[in-house]
Amino acid sequence: MRSVAQRQHLASGQDSDVFIRSDGLLVKRTRTGRDMRSEARMMTYLSGCGIPVPRVHEVTADELVMQYVPGPRMSEEIGRKPWLAGCLGRELADLHHRLDVVPAPDFLSGEGHLLHLDLHPGNVVLGPEGPVVLDWASATKGDRRLDVALSWVSLAVARLAPVRKLTRWRFLRSFMANVDPKAVDAIPEAARIRLQRHDRDPAERAALEKLMDRESH
Ligand SMILES: Nc1ncnc2c1ncn2[C@@H]1O[C@H](COP(=O)(O)OP(=O)(O)O)[C@@H](O)[C@H]1O
Ligand SMILES: [Mg+2]
């Protein structure tokens, strides 16, 4: 039985609100009316392939109930322990390598390999058993290098305090040293996808447009 009173607000992302239920499970509720069942289906498929994702408990069109994974997000860990930036960059690269070998499921339309399309450090929880990948709402098929480029772009354009910029650079340098170097060629396309996805603030728009311009040079 669903009880709105017995849930505590945990987070609100771009498209959803997240709550913890009194039984310890996490509820992700869409604000955009997108059908949560496709995200749940994707996560169940990935669990079966050995990819670390929260376990799905139940789902309706507007709510997905899943395992709550305790731990800091990778983005928080980078902020709190900047000396780990290089190590965490490699860890994000490793997650991409794990996705490289997952067959794209038939229920996804399109052609190519499986892409998360939003695999940035804010969508990775460093749980007790290792990193867990969240937020499969954008999963699609395509070129794996585009997925890597999107990880790079989402962090590269984020606005940070100057003191954080050196840490970001160390994270990204380590990340890129451990992925397919050809992913760089997909950066303009990744910037285009990110620009289309949500409302961006003017500074981020400008940074993304600059990355798209790389194509013409
Ligand atoms: N299973 C989970 N375990 C722990 N935290 C979670 C879990 N799912 C979501 N969260 C938290 O909620 C936030 C938003 O969830 P996310 O799936 O990324 O939604 P959005 O699409 O709105 O970004 C995450 O950044 C994370 O902090
Ligand atoms: Mg998210």
mmCIF file of C-alpha atoms and ligand atoms in Angstrom:
data_model
loop_
_atom_site.group_PDB
_atom_site.id
_atom_site.type_symbol
_atom_site.label_atom_id
_atom_site.label_comp_id
_atom_site.label_asym_id
_atom_site.label_seq_id
_atom_site.Cartn_x
_atom_site.Cartn_y
_atom_site.Cartn_z
ATOM 1 C CA MET A 1 0.000 0.000 0.000
ATOM 2 C CA ARG A 2 1.255 3.424 -0.888
ATOM 3 C CA SER A 3 1.348 5.953 1.906
ATOM 4 C CA VAL A 4 2.378 9.479 1.020
ATOM 5 C CA ALA A 5 2.663 10.425 4.717
ATOM 6 C CA GLN A 6 5.281 7.754 5.374
ATOM 7 C CA ARG A 7 7.908 8.895 2.985
ATOM 8 C CA GLN A 8 10.702 11.318 3.451
ATOM 9 C CA HIS A 9 11.938 13.523 0.659
ATOM 10 C CA LEU A 10 15.539 12.653 -0.274
ATOM 11 C CA ALA A 11 16.317 14.475 -3.506
ATOM 12 C CA SER A 12 14.856 16.140 -6.546
ATOM 13 C CA GLY A 13 16.621 15.705 -9.854
ATOM 14 C CA GLN A 14 15.918 17.210 -13.249
ATOM 15 C CA ASP A 15 12.782 15.142 -13.879
ATOM 16 C CA SER A 16 11.871 13.408 -10.678
ATOM 17 C CA ASP A 17 11.396 13.534 -6.913
ATOM 18 C CA VAL A 18 12.982 10.866 -4.771
ATOM 19 C CA PHE A 19 11.695 9.676 -1.377
ATOM 20 C CA ILE A 20 12.666 7.110 1.229
ATOM 21 C CA ARG A 21 9.786 4.941 2.413
ATOM 22 C CA SER A 22 9.380 3.831 6.016
ATOM 23 C CA ASP A 23 10.398 0.295 4.962
ATOM 24 C CA GLY A 24 13.755 1.682 3.747
ATOM 25 C CA LEU A 25 13.009 1.400 0.032
ATOM 26 C CA LEU A 26 13.439 4.343 -2.296
ATOM 27 C CA VAL A 27 10.660 5.764 -4.468
ATOM 28 C CA LYS A 28 11.451 7.705 -7.642
ATOM 29 C CA ARG A 29 8.430 9.639 -8.867
ATOM 30 C CA THR A 30 8.312 11.328 -12.260
ATOM 31 C CA ARG A 31 7.358 14.991 -12.530
ATOM 32 C CA THR A 32 7.159 14.935 -16.313
ATOM 33 C CA GLY A 33 4.683 12.102 -16.770
ATOM 34 C CA ARG A 34 7.296 9.849 -18.365
ATOM 35 C CA ASP A 35 6.489 6.134 -17.931
ATOM 36 C CA MET A 36 8.737 4.760 -15.171
ATOM 37 C CA ARG A 37 8.196 1.208 -16.380
ATOM 38 C CA SER A 38 10.788 1.536 -19.124
ATOM 39 C CA GLU A 39 13.465 2.634 -16.626
ATOM 40 C CA ALA A 40 12.520 -0.311 -14.369
ATOM 41 C CA ARG A 41 12.714 -2.731 -17.286
ATOM 42 C CA MET A 42 16.145 -1.439 -18.203
ATOM 43 C CA MET A 43 17.396 -1.813 -14.614
ATOM 44 C CA THR A 44 16.078 -5.355 -14.287
ATOM 45 C CA TYR A 45 17.779 -6.256 -17.562
ATOM 46 C CA LEU A 46 21.081 -4.727 -16.394
ATOM 47 C CA SER A 47 20.986 -6.576 -13.050
ATOM 48 C CA GLY A 48 20.731 -9.789 -15.038
ATOM 49 C CA CYS A 49 23.837 -8.754 -16.992
ATOM 50 C CA GLY A 50 25.847 -8.159 -13.810
ATOM 51 C CA ILE A 51 25.828 -4.362 -13.997
ATOM 52 C CA PRO A 52 25.576 -2.769 -10.523
ATOM 53 C CA VAL A 53 22.193 -0.993 -10.380
ATOM 54 C CA PRO A 54 19.661 -0.648 -7.525
ATOM 55 C CA ARG A 55 17.362 -3.683 -7.310
ATOM 56 C CA VAL A 56 13.853 -2.972 -8.598
ATOM 57 C CA HIS A 57 11.037 -3.856 -6.168
ATOM 58 C CA GLU A 58 7.892 -2.636 -7.892
ATOM 59 C CA VAL A 59 6.843 -0.150 -10.517
ATOM 60 C CA THR A 60 3.802 1.714 -11.807
ATOM 61 C CA ALA A 61 3.650 4.235 -14.643
ATOM 62 C CA ASP A 62 4.621 7.107 -12.342
ATOM 63 C CA GLU A 63 6.599 5.510 -9.507
ATOM 64 C CA LEU A 64 9.584 3.226 -9.384
ATOM 65 C CA VAL A 65 10.342 1.542 -6.042
ATOM 66 C CA MET A 66 13.888 0.292 -5.671
ATOM 67 C CA GLN A 67 16.662 -0.598 -3.275
ATOM 68 C CA TYR A 68 18.142 2.405 -1.507
ATOM 69 C CA VAL A 69 21.917 2.354 -1.903
ATOM 70 C CA PRO A 70 23.610 4.174 0.985
ATOM 71 C CA GLY A 71 26.770 6.089 0.288
ATOM 72 C CA PRO A 72 28.036 9.329 -1.170
ATOM 73 C CA ARG A 73 27.564 10.069 -4.819
ATOM 74 C CA MET A 74 30.815 10.024 -6.783
ATOM 75 C CA SER A 75 30.364 13.789 -7.326
ATOM 76 C CA GLU A 76 30.243 14.356 -3.543
ATOM 77 C CA GLU A 77 33.295 12.182 -3.005
ATOM 78 C CA ILE A 78 35.281 14.203 -5.564
ATOM 79 C CA GLY A 79 34.323 17.386 -3.692
ATOM 80 C CA ARG A 80 35.131 16.055 -0.248
ATOM 81 C CA LYS A 81 38.262 14.071 -1.076
ATOM 82 C CA PRO A 82 39.944 15.858 -3.975
ATOM 83 C CA TRP A 83 43.057 13.720 -3.600
ATOM 84 C CA LEU A 84 40.980 10.775 -4.888
ATOM 85 C CA ALA A 85 40.068 12.542 -8.157
ATOM 86 C CA GLY A 86 42.403 10.481 -10.344
ATOM 87 C CA CYS A 87 41.274 7.218 -8.794
ATOM 88 C CA LEU A 88 37.582 8.124 -9.186
ATOM 89 C CA GLY A 89 38.108 9.132 -12.814
ATOM 90 C CA ARG A 90 39.451 5.646 -13.464
ATOM 91 C CA GLU A 91 36.481 4.150 -11.613
ATOM 92 C CA LEU A 92 34.037 5.966 -13.920
ATOM 93 C CA ALA A 93 36.046 4.723 -16.918
ATOM 94 C CA ASP A 94 35.786 1.161 -15.529
ATOM 95 C CA LEU A 95 31.995 1.475 -15.361
ATOM 96 C CA HIS A 96 31.993 2.395 -19.038
ATOM 97 C CA HIS A 97 34.112 -0.670 -19.802
ATOM 98 C CA ARG A 98 31.576 -2.835 -18.001
ATOM 99 C CA LEU A 99 28.835 -1.357 -20.188
ATOM 100 C CA ASP A 100 30.946 -1.953 -23.317
ATOM 101 C CA VAL A 101 30.260 -5.691 -23.080
ATOM 102 C CA VAL A 102 26.527 -5.593 -22.277
ATOM 103 C CA PRO A 103 24.416 -6.627 -25.296
ATOM 104 C CA ALA A 104 21.910 -3.897 -26.145
ATOM 105 C CA PRO A 105 18.449 -5.246 -25.249
ATOM 106 C CA ASP A 106 15.921 -5.901 -28.027
ATOM 107 C CA PHE A 107 13.275 -3.797 -26.275
ATOM 108 C CA LEU A 108 15.291 -0.617 -26.917
ATOM 109 C CA SER A 109 14.710 0.841 -30.354
ATOM 110 C CA GLY A 110 17.511 1.981 -32.630
ATOM 111 C CA GLU A 111 20.839 0.477 -33.617
ATOM 112 C CA GLY A 112 24.162 -0.022 -31.927
ATOM 113 C CA HIS A 113 25.461 -0.644 -28.445
ATOM 114 C CA LEU A 114 23.867 0.182 -25.114
ATOM 115 C CA LEU A 115 24.309 3.802 -23.946
ATOM 116 C CA HIS A 116 23.375 5.267 -20.549
ATOM 117 C CA LEU A 117 23.649 8.780 -21.974
ATOM 118 C CA ASP A 118 23.879 10.515 -18.585
ATOM 119 C CA LEU A 119 26.687 8.658 -16.807
ATOM 120 C CA HIS A 120 28.180 11.512 -14.790
ATOM 121 C CA PRO A 121 29.517 11.325 -11.206
ATOM 122 C CA GLY A 122 26.158 12.585 -9.840
ATOM 123 C CA ASN A 123 24.507 9.410 -11.120
ATOM 124 C CA VAL A 124 26.923 7.014 -9.426
ATOM 125 C CA VAL A 125 26.537 6.069 -5.740
ATOM 126 C CA LEU A 126 29.597 4.647 -4.018
ATOM 127 C CA GLY A 127 27.774 1.932 -2.082
ATOM 128 C CA PRO A 128 29.093 -0.588 0.439
ATOM 129 C CA GLU A 129 29.641 -3.145 -2.324
ATOM 130 C CA GLY A 130 31.105 -0.757 -4.873
ATOM 131 C CA PRO A 131 29.843 1.848 -7.335
ATOM 132 C CA VAL A 132 26.191 1.590 -8.407
ATOM 133 C CA VAL A 133 24.832 3.332 -11.523
ATOM 134 C CA LEU A 134 21.556 5.270 -11.178
ATOM 135 C CA ASP A 135 19.195 7.090 -13.500
ATOM 136 C CA TRP A 136 18.694 4.897 -16.574
ATOM 137 C CA ALA A 137 15.904 7.079 -17.975
ATOM 138 C CA SER A 138 17.889 8.192 -21.025
ATOM 139 C CA ALA A 139 19.277 4.765 -22.008
ATOM 140 C CA THR A 140 19.355 4.203 -25.740
ATOM 141 C CA LYS A 141 21.406 2.531 -28.476
ATOM 142 C CA GLY A 142 24.335 3.993 -30.350
ATOM 143 C CA ASP A 143 28.107 4.349 -30.407
ATOM 144 C CA ARG A 144 29.746 3.704 -27.033
ATOM 145 C CA ARG A 145 32.145 6.583 -27.684
ATOM 146 C CA LEU A 146 29.197 8.951 -27.513
ATOM 147 C CA ASP A 147 28.384 7.679 -24.001
ATOM 148 C CA VAL A 148 31.972 8.373 -22.911
ATOM 149 C CA ALA A 149 31.880 11.826 -24.524
ATOM 150 C CA LEU A 150 28.659 12.647 -22.649
ATOM 151 C CA SER A 151 30.329 11.806 -19.336
ATOM 152 C CA TRP A 152 33.157 14.133 -20.246
ATOM 153 C CA VAL A 153 30.886 16.956 -21.441
ATOM 154 C CA SER A 154 28.557 16.920 -18.429
ATOM 155 C CA LEU A 155 31.460 17.412 -16.077
ATOM 156 C CA ALA A 156 33.514 19.738 -18.279
ATOM 157 C CA VAL A 157 30.736 22.340 -18.568
ATOM 158 C CA ALA A 158 29.578 22.224 -14.926
ATOM 159 C CA ARG A 159 30.103 25.525 -13.145
ATOM 160 C CA LEU A 160 32.474 25.117 -10.218
ATOM 161 C CA ALA A 161 34.262 27.290 -7.717
ATOM 162 C CA PRO A 162 37.835 28.022 -8.904
ATOM 163 C CA VAL A 163 39.318 25.827 -6.176
ATOM 164 C CA ARG A 164 37.403 22.853 -7.594
ATOM 165 C CA LYS A 165 38.597 23.329 -11.152
ATOM 166 C CA LEU A 166 41.977 21.685 -10.639
ATOM 167 C CA THR A 167 40.254 18.649 -9.090
ATOM 168 C CA ARG A 168 37.859 18.426 -12.026
ATOM 169 C CA TRP A 169 40.753 18.578 -14.438
ATOM 170 C CA ARG A 170 42.534 15.745 -12.614
ATOM 171 C CA PHE A 171 39.358 13.649 -12.628
ATOM 172 C CA LEU A 172 38.753 14.225 -16.348
ATOM 173 C CA ARG A 173 42.375 13.624 -17.313
ATOM 174 C CA SER A 174 42.361 10.279 -15.525
ATOM 175 C CA PHE A 175 38.942 9.391 -16.969
ATOM 176 C CA MET A 176 40.040 10.123 -20.545
ATOM 177 C CA ALA A 177 43.361 8.280 -20.090
ATOM 178 C CA ASN A 178 41.372 5.120 -19.355
ATOM 179 C CA VAL A 179 38.770 5.175 -22.155
ATOM 180 C CA ASP A 180 38.872 4.892 -25.950
ATOM 181 C CA PRO A 181 40.841 7.995 -27.082
ATOM 182 C CA LYS A 182 38.521 8.265 -30.096
ATOM 183 C CA ALA A 183 35.710 9.299 -27.723
ATOM 184 C CA VAL A 184 37.048 12.853 -28.143
ATOM 185 C CA ASP A 185 35.624 12.858 -31.685
ATOM 186 C CA ALA A 186 32.111 12.422 -30.251
ATOM 187 C CA ILE A 187 32.305 15.531 -28.021
ATOM 188 C CA PRO A 188 30.483 17.893 -30.425
ATOM 189 C CA GLU A 189 27.610 15.405 -30.790
ATOM 190 C CA ALA A 190 27.528 14.884 -27.009
ATOM 191 C CA ALA A 191 27.341 18.652 -26.465
ATOM 192 C CA ARG A 192 24.415 18.845 -28.917
ATOM 193 C CA ILE A 193 22.516 16.106 -27.061
ATOM 194 C CA ARG A 194 23.119 17.734 -23.690
ATOM 195 C CA LEU A 195 22.039 21.139 -24.971
ATOM 196 C CA GLN A 196 18.747 19.683 -26.210
ATOM 197 C CA ARG A 197 17.946 17.751 -23.076
ATOM 198 C CA HIS A 198 17.093 20.308 -20.405
ATOM 199 C CA ASP A 199 16.891 23.983 -19.767
ATOM 200 C CA ARG A 200 20.456 25.099 -19.367
ATOM 201 C CA ASP A 201 21.688 28.276 -17.777
ATOM 202 C CA PRO A 202 23.306 30.787 -20.176
ATOM 203 C CA ALA A 203 26.879 30.003 -19.081
ATOM 204 C CA GLU A 204 26.386 26.297 -19.671
ATOM 205 C CA ARG A 205 24.702 26.911 -23.032
ATOM 206 C CA ALA A 206 27.650 29.016 -24.127
ATOM 207 C CA ALA A 207 30.126 26.315 -23.044
ATOM 208 C CA LEU A 208 28.149 23.616 -24.889
ATOM 209 C CA GLU A 209 27.894 25.713 -28.049
ATOM 210 C CA LYS A 210 31.637 26.190 -27.979
ATOM 211 C CA LEU A 211 32.140 22.422 -27.790
ATOM 212 C CA MET A 212 29.775 21.892 -30.728
ATOM 213 C CA ASP A 213 31.862 24.327 -32.758
ATOM 214 C CA ARG A 214 34.864 22.036 -32.461
ATOM 215 C CA GLU A 215 33.345 20.056 -35.326
ATOM 216 C CA SER A 216 33.970 22.718 -37.914
ATOM 217 C CA HIS A 217 37.694 23.013 -37.185
HETATM 218 N N1 LIG B 1 18.595 3.791 -5.498
HETATM 219 C C1 LIG B 1 19.116 4.915 -4.986
HETATM 220 N N2 LIG B 1 19.900 4.868 -3.879
HETATM 221 C C2 LIG B 1 20.396 6.006 -3.341
HETATM 222 N N3 LIG B 1 20.171 7.239 -3.817
HETATM 223 C C3 LIG B 1 19.399 7.357 -4.916
HETATM 224 C C4 LIG B 1 18.843 6.206 -5.563
HETATM 225 N N4 LIG B 1 18.112 6.627 -6.611
HETATM 226 C C5 LIG B 1 18.202 7.962 -6.633
HETATM 227 N N5 LIG B 1 18.976 8.418 -5.617
HETATM 228 C C6 LIG B 1 19.283 9.824 -5.304
HETATM 229 O O1 LIG B 1 18.310 10.646 -5.930
HETATM 230 C C7 LIG B 1 18.926 11.504 -6.899
HETATM 231 C C8 LIG B 1 18.015 11.649 -8.118
HETATM 232 O O2 LIG B 1 17.788 10.374 -8.691
HETATM 233 P P1 LIG B 1 18.011 10.114 -10.254
HETATM 234 O O3 LIG B 1 17.642 8.696 -10.557
HETATM 235 O O4 LIG B 1 19.395 10.536 -10.632
HETATM 236 O O5 LIG B 1 16.894 11.068 -10.887
HETATM 237 P P2 LIG B 1 16.932 12.320 -11.887
HETATM 238 O O6 LIG B 1 16.573 11.757 -13.203
HETATM 239 O O7 LIG B 1 15.867 13.201 -11.363
HETATM 240 O O8 LIG B 1 18.324 12.909 -11.842
HETATM 241 C C9 LIG B 1 20.277 10.862 -7.190
HETATM 242 O O9 LIG B 1 21.228 11.786 -7.611
HETATM 243 C C10 LIG B 1 20.622 10.243 -5.850
HETATM 244 O O10 LIG B 1 21.180 11.221 -4.989
HETATM 245 MG MG MG B 2 20.282 11.976 -11.858
#
